[in-house]
Amino acid sequence: MAAGTQLTNPFEDPLRYERRVPEATVVIFGANGDLTRRKLMPALYRLALERRLSAGFAVLGISRTPMTDEQFREKMRQSVERFLENSPFDAQVWDGFAKGLFYLPGDVHDPAAYQRLSQRLEAIEQARNMAGNVLFYLSTQPSQYATVAQGLSQAGLANGRGWRRLVVEKPFGHDGASARELDRSLHAVFAEPEIYRIDHYLGKETVQNILAFRFGNGIFEPLWNRRYVNHVQITAAESIGVEGRGAFYQETGALRDMIQNHLLQVLATVGMEPSATYDAQAVRDERAKLLRCIRILKPEEVEQDAVAGQYGPARIGGTEVPGFRQEPGVDPASRTDTYAAATFFIENWRWAGVPFYIRTGKRLPKRVTEIAIRFQPAPHVPFEGQAPEAPPDLLVLRIQPDEGISLKFASKQPGPGMRLRPVSMDFNYGTSFGERTPSAYETLLLDAIQGDATLYTRQDMVEASWRVVQPILEVWENRKFDFPNYPAGAWGPEAADRMLARRGHEWRRP
Ligand code: BG6
């Protein structure tokens, strides 16, 4: 290669360095917490590495722990070095980025903390010559969201010279009623367009790609309906257990933790109608419409069309794995679901009668999130005795890991006669684009600072999702479960297989 010649990636975004975010201060409540360390800081640092942040960009962390700016910077540096994925740590970039990191010890229940926050913000903005834009990020206990919003309002921080936005982490309520209550508290201070409810699944590249796949191509959409689709399976399996979050998880369970938010958003993305434009209102309107079309299970249907599971102890690969009830912080008689599956029907012209099966669980055999779309079998196979046992027409959108898309279909096996075998056509992100994929938090933080809410959920979507899961939760609350009902490392309880078998289907083994 000639000196000075650089290999260029044909897929690289030529405008990437133009897309710098406007000057802003990100104020993180809960700055000493897990999310800040594992996700937010590595994502912000990545944005700095990509030169997406403007010169004045600042982060002000708040939490109860006493720390100086210097101690906070050191702590964040260690976290970024530890949790940064797919990128080298660049000390020089870090030093520049760290100059914009600040810390303020404060208790969210103390009104004086908000006064100090106000003064600190002003000092930072003046010193860095900033325009006064502030993104408040709530990464605290959900029970503190309303308190923080009120504190900000009372200190006059909800309005200012520049824009003010509020990013809220899930869970948005524990049920429909508490979600509405939370919404009232937030709306007392911020207008809906200023509230960014984060669902990190929507920020995943592969979830965004579902829309590119469906609406950027002409060939798939004509098949994307009840005439050609037999059923859909959405799986989010995790091999990890509750990882030190036993106390939180015990109050939450799989249905609330994954289905109410992430997986119903994925379902909405798979099922929604095309939006005429790609902007926050149009896309979210379509997602919300789809969520409202999901048929609500009647209490007597929950028994057959929803399945709860909880893992018990097992020996996996020579290691003893504790059951959920043996995890720290968990009640030894806990009735919490660590596995949840449900069958949903979408009542509209496109999808009437097509089952959408959803499942998620902890301590399943592997980590895999995918959407499998099973097409109708060929109406007549003319090759005698050769109809494959399991009809292969299957489209798999792999959300993670091994991000990609596979289309499986029947093919003639070479040799005499007509023998059919399933084969696969594969697209793989890694090999096709050769570029590092941004993390969901990188995408979503960038969007919030730019004022783009397309990939954030909206209050009506949150309420529509609670409407879907609430009847299941209510039945489960009063039901006796024979827990544990699957050993750690298995694909969930047998009842989940029966749920599909009723309609002549079976779960795919990803
Ligand atoms: C979180 C849940 O929202 O999503 C966790 O609270 C879960 O329990 C996580 O592990 C899964 O996210 P991802 O991106 O690893 O699939």
PDB file of C-alpha atoms and ligand atoms in Angstrom, residues 39 170 200-201 204 238 240 245 248-249 257-258 261-262 362 367 369 400, ligand 1:
ATOM      1  CA  LYS A  39     -23.678   1.987  30.280  1.00  0.00           C
ATOM      2  CA  LYS A 170     -37.680   2.040  33.081  1.00  0.00           C
ATOM      3  CA  HIS A 200     -32.840   0.585  25.339  1.00  0.00           C
ATOM      4  CA  TYR A 201     -34.156  -2.156  23.035  1.00  0.00           C
ATOM      5  CA  LYS A 204     -30.370  -1.390  19.414  1.00  0.00           C
ATOM      6  CA  GLU A 238     -30.540 -14.810  29.022  1.00  0.00           C
ATOM      7  CA  ILE A 240     -27.278 -15.130  33.429  1.00  0.00           C
ATOM      8  CA  ARG A 245     -30.207  -7.710  41.637  1.00  0.00           C
ATOM      9  CA  PHE A 248     -35.086  -5.633  42.718  1.00  0.00           C
ATOM     10  CA  TYR A 249     -35.982  -8.617  40.593  1.00  0.00           C
ATOM     11  CA  ASP A 257     -38.885  -6.550  33.490  1.00  0.00           C
ATOM     12  CA  MET A 258     -38.792  -7.567  29.822  1.00  0.00           C
ATOM     13  CA  ASN A 261     -41.453  -2.802  27.791  1.00  0.00           C
ATOM     14  CA  HIS A 262     -38.708  -4.256  25.588  1.00  0.00           C
ATOM     15  CA  LYS A 362     -33.156 -15.851  33.107  1.00  0.00           C
ATOM     16  CA  ARG A 367     -28.099 -15.616  25.552  1.00  0.00           C
ATOM     17  CA  THR A 369     -32.630 -12.442  21.318  1.00  0.00           C
ATOM     18  CA  GLN A 400     -28.116 -10.327  19.596  1.00  0.00           C
TER      19      GLN A 400
HETATM   20  C1  BG6 B   1     -32.967  -4.777  31.397  1.00  0.00           C
HETATM   21  C2  BG6 B   1     -33.504  -5.746  32.412  1.00  0.00           C
HETATM   22  O1  BG6 B   1     -33.940  -3.813  31.087  1.00  0.00           O
HETATM   23  O2  BG6 B   1     -32.622  -5.485  30.216  1.00  0.00           O
HETATM   24  C3  BG6 B   1     -32.483  -6.820  32.721  1.00  0.00           C
HETATM   25  O3  BG6 B   1     -33.841  -5.053  33.605  1.00  0.00           O
HETATM   26  C4  BG6 B   1     -32.027  -7.486  31.440  1.00  0.00           C
HETATM   27  O4  BG6 B   1     -32.996  -7.785  33.624  1.00  0.00           O
HETATM   28  C5  BG6 B   1     -31.616  -6.455  30.413  1.00  0.00           C
HETATM   29  O5  BG6 B   1     -30.926  -8.338  31.753  1.00  0.00           O
HETATM   30  C6  BG6 B   1     -31.340  -7.117  29.070  1.00  0.00           C
HETATM   31  O6  BG6 B   1     -30.761  -6.188  28.210  1.00  0.00           O
HETATM   32  P1  BG6 B   1     -29.799  -6.658  27.047  1.00  0.00           P
HETATM   33  O7  BG6 B   1     -29.478  -5.403  26.304  1.00  0.00           O
HETATM   34  O8  BG6 B   1     -28.596  -7.292  27.711  1.00  0.00           O
HETATM   35  O9  BG6 B   1     -30.552  -7.646  26.248  1.00  0.00           O
END
